Short mmCIF file of N, CA and C and ligand atoms in Angstrom, two decimals:
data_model
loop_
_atom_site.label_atom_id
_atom_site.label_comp_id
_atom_site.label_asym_id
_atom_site.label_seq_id
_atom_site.Cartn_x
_atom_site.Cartn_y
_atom_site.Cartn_z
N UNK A 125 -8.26 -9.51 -11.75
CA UNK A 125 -7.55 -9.77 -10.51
C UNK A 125 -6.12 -10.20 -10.83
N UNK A 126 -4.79 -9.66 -10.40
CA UNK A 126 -3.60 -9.82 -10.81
C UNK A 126 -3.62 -11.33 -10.11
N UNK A 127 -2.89 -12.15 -10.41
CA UNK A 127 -1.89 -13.31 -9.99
C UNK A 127 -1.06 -12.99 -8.76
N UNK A 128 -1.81 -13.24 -7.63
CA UNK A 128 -0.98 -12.34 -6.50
C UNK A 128 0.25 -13.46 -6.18
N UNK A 129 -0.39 -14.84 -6.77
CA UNK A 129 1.04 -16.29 -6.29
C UNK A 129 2.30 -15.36 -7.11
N UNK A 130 1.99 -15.62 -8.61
CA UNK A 130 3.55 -15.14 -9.11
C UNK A 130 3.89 -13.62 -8.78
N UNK A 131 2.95 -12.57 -8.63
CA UNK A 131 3.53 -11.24 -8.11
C UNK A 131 4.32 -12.00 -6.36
N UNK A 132 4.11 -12.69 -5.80
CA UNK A 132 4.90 -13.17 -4.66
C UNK A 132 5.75 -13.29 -5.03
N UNK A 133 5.84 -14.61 -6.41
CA UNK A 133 7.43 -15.19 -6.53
C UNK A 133 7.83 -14.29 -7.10
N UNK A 134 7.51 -13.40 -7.78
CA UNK A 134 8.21 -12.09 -8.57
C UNK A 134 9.43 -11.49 -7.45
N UNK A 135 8.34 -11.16 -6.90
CA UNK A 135 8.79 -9.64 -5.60
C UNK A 135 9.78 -10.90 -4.92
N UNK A 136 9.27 -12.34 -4.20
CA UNK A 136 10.60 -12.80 -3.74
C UNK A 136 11.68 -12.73 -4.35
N UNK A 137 11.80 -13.19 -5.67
CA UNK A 137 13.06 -13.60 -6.09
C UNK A 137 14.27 -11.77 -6.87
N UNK A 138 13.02 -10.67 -6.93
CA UNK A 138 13.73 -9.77 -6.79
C UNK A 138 14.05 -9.03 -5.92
N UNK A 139 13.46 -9.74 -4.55
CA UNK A 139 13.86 -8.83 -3.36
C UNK A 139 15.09 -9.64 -2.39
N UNK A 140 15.40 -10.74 -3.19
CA UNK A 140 16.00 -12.09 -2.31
C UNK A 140 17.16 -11.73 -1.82
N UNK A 141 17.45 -11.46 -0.17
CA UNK A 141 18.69 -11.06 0.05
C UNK A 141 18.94 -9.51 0.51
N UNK A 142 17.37 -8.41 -0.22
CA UNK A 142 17.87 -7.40 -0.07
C UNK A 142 16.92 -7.32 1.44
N UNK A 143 17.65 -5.93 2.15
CA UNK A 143 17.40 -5.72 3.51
C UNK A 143 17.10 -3.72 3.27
N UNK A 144 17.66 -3.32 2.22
CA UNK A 144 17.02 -1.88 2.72
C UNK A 144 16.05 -1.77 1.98
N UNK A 145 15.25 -0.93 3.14
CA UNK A 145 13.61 -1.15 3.26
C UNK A 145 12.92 -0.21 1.96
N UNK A 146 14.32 1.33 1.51
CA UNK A 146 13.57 1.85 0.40
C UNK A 146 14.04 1.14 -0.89
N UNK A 147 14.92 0.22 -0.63
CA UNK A 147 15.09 -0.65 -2.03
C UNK A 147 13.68 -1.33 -2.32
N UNK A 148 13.49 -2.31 -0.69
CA UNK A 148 12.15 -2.92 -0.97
C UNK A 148 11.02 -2.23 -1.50
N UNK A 149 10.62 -0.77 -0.95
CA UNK A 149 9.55 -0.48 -1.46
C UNK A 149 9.22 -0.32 -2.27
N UNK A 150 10.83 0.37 -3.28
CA UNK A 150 10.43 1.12 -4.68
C UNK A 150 10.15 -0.39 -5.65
N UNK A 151 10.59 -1.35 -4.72
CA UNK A 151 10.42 -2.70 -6.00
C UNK A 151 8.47 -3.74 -5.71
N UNK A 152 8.20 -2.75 -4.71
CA UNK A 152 7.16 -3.44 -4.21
C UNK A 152 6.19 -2.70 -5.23
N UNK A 153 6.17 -1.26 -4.85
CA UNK A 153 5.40 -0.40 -6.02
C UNK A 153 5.89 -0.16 -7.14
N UNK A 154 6.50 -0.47 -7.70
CA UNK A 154 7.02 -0.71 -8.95
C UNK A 154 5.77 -2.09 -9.65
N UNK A 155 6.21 -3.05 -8.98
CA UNK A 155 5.42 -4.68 -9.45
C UNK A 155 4.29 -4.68 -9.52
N UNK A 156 3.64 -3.62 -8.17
CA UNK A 156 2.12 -4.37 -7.61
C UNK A 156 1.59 -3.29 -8.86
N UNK A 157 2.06 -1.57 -8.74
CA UNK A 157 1.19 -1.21 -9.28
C UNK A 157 0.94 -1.90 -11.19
N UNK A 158 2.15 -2.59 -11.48
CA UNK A 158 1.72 -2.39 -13.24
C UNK A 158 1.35 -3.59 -13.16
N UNK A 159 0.49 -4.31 -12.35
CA UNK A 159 0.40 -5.68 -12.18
C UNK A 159 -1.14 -5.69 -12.39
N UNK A 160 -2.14 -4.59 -12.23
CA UNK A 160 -3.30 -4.26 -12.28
C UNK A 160 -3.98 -2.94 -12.51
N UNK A 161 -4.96 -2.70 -13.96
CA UNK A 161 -5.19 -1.17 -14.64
C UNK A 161 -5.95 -0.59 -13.39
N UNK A 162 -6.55 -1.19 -12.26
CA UNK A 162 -7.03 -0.84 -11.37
C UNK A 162 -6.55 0.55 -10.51
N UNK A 163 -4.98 -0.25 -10.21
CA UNK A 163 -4.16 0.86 -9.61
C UNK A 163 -3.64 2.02 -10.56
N UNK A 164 -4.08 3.01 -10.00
CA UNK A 164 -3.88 4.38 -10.64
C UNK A 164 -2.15 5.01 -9.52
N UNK A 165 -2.39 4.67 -8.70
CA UNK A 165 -1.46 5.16 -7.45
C UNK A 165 -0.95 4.01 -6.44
N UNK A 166 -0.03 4.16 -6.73
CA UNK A 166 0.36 2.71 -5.67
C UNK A 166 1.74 3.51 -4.74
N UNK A 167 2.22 3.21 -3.75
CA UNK A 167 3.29 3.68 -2.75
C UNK A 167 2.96 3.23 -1.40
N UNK A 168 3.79 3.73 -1.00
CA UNK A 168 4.26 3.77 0.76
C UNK A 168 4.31 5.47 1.56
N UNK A 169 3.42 4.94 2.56
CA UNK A 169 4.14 6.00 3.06
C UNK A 169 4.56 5.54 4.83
N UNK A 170 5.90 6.57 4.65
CA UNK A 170 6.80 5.87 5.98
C UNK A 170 6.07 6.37 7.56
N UNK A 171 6.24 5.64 8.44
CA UNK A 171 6.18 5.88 9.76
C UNK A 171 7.81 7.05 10.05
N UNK A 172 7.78 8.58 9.83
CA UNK A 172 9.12 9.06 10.30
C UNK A 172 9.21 9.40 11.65
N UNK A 173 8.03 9.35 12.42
CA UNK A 173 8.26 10.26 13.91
C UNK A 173 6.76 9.80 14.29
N UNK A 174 7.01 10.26 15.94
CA UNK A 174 5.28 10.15 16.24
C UNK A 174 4.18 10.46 15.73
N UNK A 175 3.00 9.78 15.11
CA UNK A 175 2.05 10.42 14.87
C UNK A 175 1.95 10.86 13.59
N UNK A 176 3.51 10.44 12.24
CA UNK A 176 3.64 11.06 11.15
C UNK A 176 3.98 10.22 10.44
N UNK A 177 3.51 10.12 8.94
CA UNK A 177 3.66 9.14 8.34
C UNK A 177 4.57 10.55 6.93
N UNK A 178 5.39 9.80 6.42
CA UNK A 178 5.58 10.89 4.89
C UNK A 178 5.94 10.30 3.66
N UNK A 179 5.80 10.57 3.12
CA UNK A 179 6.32 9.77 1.73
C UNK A 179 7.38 8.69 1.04
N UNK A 180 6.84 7.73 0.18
CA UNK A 180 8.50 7.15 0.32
C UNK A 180 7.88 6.49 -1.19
N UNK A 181 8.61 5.37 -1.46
CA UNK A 181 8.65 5.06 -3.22
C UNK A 181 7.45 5.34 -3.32
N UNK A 182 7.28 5.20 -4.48
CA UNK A 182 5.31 5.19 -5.00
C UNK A 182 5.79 5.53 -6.78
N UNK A 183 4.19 4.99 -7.45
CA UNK A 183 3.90 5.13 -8.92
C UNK A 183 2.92 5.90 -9.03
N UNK A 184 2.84 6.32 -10.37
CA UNK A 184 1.90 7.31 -10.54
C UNK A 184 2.22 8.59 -10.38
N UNK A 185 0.78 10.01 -9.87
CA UNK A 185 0.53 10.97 -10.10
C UNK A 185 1.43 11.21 -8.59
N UNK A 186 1.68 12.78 -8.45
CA UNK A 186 2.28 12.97 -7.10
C UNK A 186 1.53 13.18 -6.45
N UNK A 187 2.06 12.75 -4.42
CA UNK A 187 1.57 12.41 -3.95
C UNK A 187 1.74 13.48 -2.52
N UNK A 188 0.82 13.77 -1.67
CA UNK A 188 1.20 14.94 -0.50
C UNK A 188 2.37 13.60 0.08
N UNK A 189 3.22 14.93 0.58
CA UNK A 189 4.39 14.55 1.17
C UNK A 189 3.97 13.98 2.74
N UNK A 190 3.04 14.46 3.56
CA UNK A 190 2.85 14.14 4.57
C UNK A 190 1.74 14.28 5.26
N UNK A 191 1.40 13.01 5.93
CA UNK A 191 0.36 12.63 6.48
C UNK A 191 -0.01 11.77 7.60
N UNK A 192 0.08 13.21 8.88
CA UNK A 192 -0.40 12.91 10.66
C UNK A 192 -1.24 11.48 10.42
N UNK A 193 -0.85 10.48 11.85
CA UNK A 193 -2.11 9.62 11.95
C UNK A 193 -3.54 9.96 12.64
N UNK A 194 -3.69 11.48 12.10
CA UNK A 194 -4.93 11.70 12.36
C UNK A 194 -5.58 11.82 11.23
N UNK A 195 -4.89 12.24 10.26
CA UNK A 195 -5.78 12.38 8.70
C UNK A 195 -5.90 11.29 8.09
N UNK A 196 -6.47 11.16 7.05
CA UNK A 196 -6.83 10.78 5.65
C UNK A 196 -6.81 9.09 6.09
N UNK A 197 -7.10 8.03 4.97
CA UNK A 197 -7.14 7.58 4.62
C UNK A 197 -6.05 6.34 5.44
N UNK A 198 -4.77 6.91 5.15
CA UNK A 198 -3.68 6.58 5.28
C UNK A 198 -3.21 6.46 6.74
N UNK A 199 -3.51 7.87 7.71
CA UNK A 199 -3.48 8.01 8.80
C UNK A 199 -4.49 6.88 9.30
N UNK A 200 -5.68 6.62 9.36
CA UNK A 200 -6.26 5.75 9.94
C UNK A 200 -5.81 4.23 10.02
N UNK A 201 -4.99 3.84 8.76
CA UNK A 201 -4.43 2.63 8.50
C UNK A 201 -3.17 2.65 9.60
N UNK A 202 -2.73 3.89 10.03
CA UNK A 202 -1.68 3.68 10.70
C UNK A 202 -1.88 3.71 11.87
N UNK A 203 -3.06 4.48 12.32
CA UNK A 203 -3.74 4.59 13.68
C UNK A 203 -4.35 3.70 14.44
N UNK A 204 -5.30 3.00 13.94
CA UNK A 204 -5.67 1.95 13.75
C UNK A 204 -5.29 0.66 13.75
N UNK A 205 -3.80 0.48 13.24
CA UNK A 205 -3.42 -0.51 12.41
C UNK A 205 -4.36 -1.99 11.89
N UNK A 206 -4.68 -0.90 11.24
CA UNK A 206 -6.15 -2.34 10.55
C UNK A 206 -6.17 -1.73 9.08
N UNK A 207 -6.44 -2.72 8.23
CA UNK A 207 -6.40 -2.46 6.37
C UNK A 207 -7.69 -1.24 6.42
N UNK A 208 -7.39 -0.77 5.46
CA UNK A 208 -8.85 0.43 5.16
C UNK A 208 -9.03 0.26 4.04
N UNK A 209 -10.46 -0.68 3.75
CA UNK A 209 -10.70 -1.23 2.26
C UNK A 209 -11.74 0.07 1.75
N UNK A 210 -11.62 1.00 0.85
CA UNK A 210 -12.56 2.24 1.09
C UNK A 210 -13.40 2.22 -0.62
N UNK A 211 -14.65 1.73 -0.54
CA UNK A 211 -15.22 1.44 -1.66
C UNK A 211 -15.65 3.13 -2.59
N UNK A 212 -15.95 3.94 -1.58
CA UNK A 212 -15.89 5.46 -2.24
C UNK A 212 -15.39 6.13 -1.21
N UNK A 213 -14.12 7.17 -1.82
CA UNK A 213 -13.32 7.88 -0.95
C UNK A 213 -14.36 8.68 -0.35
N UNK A 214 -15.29 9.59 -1.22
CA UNK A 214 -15.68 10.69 -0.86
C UNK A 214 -16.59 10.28 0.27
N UNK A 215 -17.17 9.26 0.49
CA UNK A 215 -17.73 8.75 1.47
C UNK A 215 -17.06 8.78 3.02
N UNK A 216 -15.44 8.78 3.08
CA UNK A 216 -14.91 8.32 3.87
C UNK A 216 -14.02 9.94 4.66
N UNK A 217 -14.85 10.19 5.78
CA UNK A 217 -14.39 11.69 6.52
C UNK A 217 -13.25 11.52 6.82
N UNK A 218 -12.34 13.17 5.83
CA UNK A 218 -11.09 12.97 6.24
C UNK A 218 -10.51 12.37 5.33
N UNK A 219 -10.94 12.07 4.24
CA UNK A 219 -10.13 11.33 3.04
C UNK A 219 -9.46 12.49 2.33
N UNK A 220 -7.91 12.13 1.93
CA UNK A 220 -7.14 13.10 1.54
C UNK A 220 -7.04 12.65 -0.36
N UNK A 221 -7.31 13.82 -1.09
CA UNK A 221 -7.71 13.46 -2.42
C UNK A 221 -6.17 14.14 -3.03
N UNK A 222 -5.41 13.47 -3.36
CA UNK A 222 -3.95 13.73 -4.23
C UNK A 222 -4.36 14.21 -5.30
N UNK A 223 -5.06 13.41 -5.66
CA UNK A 223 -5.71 13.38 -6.99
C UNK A 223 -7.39 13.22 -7.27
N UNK A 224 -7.91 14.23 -7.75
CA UNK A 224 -9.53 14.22 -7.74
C UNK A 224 -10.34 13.45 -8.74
N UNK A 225 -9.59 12.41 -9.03
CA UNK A 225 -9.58 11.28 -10.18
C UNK A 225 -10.28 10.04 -9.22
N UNK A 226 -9.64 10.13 -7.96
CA UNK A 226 -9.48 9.22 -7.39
C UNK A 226 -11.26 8.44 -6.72
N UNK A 227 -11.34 7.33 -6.83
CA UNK A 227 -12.71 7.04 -6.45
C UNK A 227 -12.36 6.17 -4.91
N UNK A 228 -12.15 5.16 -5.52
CA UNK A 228 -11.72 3.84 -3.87
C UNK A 228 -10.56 4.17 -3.70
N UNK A 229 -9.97 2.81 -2.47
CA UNK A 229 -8.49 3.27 -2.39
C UNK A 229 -8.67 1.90 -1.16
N UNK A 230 -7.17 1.59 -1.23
CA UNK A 230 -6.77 0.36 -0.15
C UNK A 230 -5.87 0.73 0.26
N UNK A 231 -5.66 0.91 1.68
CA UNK A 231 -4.13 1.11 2.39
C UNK A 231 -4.37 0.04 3.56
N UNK A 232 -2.82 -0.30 3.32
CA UNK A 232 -2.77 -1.40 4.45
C UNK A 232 -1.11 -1.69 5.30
N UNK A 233 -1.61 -1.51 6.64
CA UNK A 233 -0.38 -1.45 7.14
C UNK A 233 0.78 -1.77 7.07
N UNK A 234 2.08 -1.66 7.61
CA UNK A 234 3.00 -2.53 6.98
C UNK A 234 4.19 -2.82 8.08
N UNK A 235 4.30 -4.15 8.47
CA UNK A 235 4.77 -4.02 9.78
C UNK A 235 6.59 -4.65 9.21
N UNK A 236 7.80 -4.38 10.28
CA UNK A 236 8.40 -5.39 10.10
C UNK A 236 8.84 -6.13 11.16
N UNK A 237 9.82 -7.02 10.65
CA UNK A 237 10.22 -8.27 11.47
C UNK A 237 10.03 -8.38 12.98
N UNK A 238 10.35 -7.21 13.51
CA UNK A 238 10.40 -6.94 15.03
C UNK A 238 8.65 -6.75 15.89
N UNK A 239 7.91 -6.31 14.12
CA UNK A 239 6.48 -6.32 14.27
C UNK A 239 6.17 -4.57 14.61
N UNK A 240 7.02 -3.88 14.55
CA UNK A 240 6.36 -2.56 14.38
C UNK A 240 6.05 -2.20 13.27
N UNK A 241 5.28 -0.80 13.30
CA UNK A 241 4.58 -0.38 11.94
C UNK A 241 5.98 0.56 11.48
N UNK A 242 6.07 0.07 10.34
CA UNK A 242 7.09 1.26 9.53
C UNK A 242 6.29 1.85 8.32
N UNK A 243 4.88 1.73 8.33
CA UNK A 243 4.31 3.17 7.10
C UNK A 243 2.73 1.80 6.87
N UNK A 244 2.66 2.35 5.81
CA UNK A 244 1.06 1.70 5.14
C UNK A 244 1.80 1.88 3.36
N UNK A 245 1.00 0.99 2.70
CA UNK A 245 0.66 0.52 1.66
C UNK A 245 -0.61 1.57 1.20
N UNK A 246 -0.35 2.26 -0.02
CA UNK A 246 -1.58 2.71 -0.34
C UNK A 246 -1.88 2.74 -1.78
N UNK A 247 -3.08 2.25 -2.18
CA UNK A 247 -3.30 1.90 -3.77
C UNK A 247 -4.31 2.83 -4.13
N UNK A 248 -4.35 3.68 -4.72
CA UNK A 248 -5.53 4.36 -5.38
C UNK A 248 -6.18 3.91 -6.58
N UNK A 249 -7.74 4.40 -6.59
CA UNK A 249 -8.00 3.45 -7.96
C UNK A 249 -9.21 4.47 -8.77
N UNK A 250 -9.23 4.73 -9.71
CA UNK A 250 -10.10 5.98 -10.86
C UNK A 250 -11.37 5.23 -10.65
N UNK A 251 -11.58 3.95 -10.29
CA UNK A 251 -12.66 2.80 -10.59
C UNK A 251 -13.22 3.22 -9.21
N UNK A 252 -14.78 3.20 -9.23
CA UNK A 252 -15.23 3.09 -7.86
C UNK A 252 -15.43 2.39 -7.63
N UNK A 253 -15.45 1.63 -6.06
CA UNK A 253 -15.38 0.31 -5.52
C UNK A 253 -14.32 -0.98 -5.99
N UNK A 254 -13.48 -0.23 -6.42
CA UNK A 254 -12.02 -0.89 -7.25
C UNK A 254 -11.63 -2.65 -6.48
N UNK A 255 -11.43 -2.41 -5.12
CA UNK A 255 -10.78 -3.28 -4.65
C UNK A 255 -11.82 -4.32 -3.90
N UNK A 256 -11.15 -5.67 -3.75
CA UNK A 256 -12.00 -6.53 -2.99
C UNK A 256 -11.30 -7.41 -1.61
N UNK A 257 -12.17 -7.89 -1.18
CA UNK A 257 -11.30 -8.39 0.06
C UNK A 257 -10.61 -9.14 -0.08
N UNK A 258 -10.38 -9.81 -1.25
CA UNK A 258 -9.50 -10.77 -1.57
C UNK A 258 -7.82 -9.83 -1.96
N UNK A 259 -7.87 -8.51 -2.53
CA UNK A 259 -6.51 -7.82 -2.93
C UNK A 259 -6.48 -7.47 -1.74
N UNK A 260 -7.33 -7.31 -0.58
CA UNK A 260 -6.51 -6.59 0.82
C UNK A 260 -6.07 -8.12 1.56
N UNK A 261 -6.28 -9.22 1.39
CA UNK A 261 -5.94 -10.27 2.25
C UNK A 261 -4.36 -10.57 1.52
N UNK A 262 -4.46 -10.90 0.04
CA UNK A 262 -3.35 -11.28 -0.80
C UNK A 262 -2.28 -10.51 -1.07
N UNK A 263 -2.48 -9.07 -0.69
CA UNK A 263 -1.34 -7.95 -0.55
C UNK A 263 -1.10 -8.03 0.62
N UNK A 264 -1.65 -7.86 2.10
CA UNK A 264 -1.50 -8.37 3.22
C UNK A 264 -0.29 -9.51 3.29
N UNK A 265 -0.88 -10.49 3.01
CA UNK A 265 0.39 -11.96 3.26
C UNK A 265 1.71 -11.06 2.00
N UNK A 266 1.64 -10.31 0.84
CA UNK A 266 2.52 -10.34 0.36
C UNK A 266 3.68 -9.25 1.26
N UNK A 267 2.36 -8.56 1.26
CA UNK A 267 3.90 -7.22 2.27
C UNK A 267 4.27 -7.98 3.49
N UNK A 268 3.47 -8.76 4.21
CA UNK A 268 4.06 -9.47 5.53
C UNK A 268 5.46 -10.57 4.78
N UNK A 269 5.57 -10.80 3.84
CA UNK A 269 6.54 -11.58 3.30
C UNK A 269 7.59 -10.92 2.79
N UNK A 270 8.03 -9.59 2.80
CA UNK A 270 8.62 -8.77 2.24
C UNK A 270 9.20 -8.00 3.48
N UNK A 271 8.76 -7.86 3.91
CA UNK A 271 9.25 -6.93 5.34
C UNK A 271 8.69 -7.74 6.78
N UNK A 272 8.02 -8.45 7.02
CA UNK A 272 7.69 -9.40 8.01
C UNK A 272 8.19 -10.13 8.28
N UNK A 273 9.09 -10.63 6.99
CA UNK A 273 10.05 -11.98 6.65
C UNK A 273 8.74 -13.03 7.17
N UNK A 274 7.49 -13.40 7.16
CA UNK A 274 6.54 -14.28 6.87
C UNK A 274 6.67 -15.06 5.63
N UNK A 275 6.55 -16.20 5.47
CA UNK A 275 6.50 -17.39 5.01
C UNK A 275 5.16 -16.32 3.56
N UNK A 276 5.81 -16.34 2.36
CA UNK A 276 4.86 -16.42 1.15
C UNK A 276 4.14 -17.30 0.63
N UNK A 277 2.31 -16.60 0.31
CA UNK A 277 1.29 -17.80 0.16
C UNK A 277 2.05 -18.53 -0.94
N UNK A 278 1.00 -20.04 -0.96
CA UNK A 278 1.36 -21.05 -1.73
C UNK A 278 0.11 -20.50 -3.26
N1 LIG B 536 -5.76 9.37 -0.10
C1 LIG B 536 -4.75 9.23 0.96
C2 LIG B 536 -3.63 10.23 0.77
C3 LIG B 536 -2.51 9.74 -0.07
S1 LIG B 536 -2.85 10.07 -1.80
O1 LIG B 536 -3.96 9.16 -2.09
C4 LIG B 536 -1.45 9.37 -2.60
C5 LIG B 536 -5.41 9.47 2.34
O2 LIG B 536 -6.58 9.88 2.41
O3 LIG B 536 -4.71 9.21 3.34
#
C-alpha cells in the first residue's frame, strides 16, 4: 500500500501554486502511478463535450483516445459520478480492455473547485482484485485536494 500522507505532501508541494489542470494531471500520474507495482496504467481522462470523456496525461501502455459516458469502465465513473472499484474487469459489462493484461481497475471521478466533473482518474492493474477501498477513499481526498482545492488528509 503506497504512503498516500507523503504522496499528498509530494503532489502538494509540487503542485503548489500551479492552476493548469494538464500541468496538474501529468504530475498527478506521473507520482501516483510509480508510487505502487500495482499500477500498470494510471491517467485521466477529460470531460471534452457532452457525454465524452478523451484522453489526457497518463503512464504506461497506450490508451483509447475516447470514451462516451456510456462505455467502459471509465464512462460509468463519469455517468454515475461514483468511484468504480472493479475487482475483475472481465466481470464488469462494457469494460473497455486497452490492454488485455489488464485484470482490476479503479476510476474515480474528478471534480473541480466549482464542483463539476472535469474527467475520472483511472488506474489499471495486471493483479486481479488489485485495489482496496482504502486506495479508492485515499486517492479520492487526494484528487479532491488537487483540483477541489479540499483541505489534504492528515
Ligand atoms: N478500461 C477503461 C478504458 C481505459 S483503458 O483502461 C486506459 C474503461 O473500461 O473505461
Amino acid at each position: 500500500m503506497p504512503d498516500y500522507t507523503m504522496l499528498a505532501k509530494t503532489l502538494q508541494s509540487l503542485t503548489q501554486g500551479e492552476t493548469d489542470t494538464v500541468a496538474l494531471m501529468a504530475t498527478v500520474a506521473c507520482e501516483v502511478h510509480h508510487c505502487d507495482d500495482r499500477f500498470d496504467w494510471t491517467g485521466f481522462y477529460r470531460v471534452t463535450g457532452p457525454e465524452m470523456l478523451k484522453i489526457g496525461p497518463y503512464q504506461g501502455g497506450h490508451g483509447c483516445l475516447q470514451i462516451p459516458f456510456a462505455r467502459g469502465v471509465c464512462g460509468a465513473a463519469a455517468r454515475t459520478g461514483t468511484v468504480q472499484l472493479v475487482a475483475d474487469v472481465d466481470a464488469f459489462p462494457g469494460h473497455i480492455a486497452c490492454a488485455s493484461s489488464t485484470k482490476s481497475e479503479l476510476v474515480i471521478p474528478v471534480y473541480d473547485k466549482a464542483g463539476a466533473l472535469i474527467g475520472v482518474f483511472d488506474i489499471d492493474s495486471d493483479q486481479p482484485d488489485a485495489f482496496t477501498q482504502e486506495d479508492a477513499d485515499q486517492l479520492t481526498a487526494v484528487l479532491g485536494a488537487i483540483f477541489g482545492g479540499r483541505e489534504i488528509l492528515d
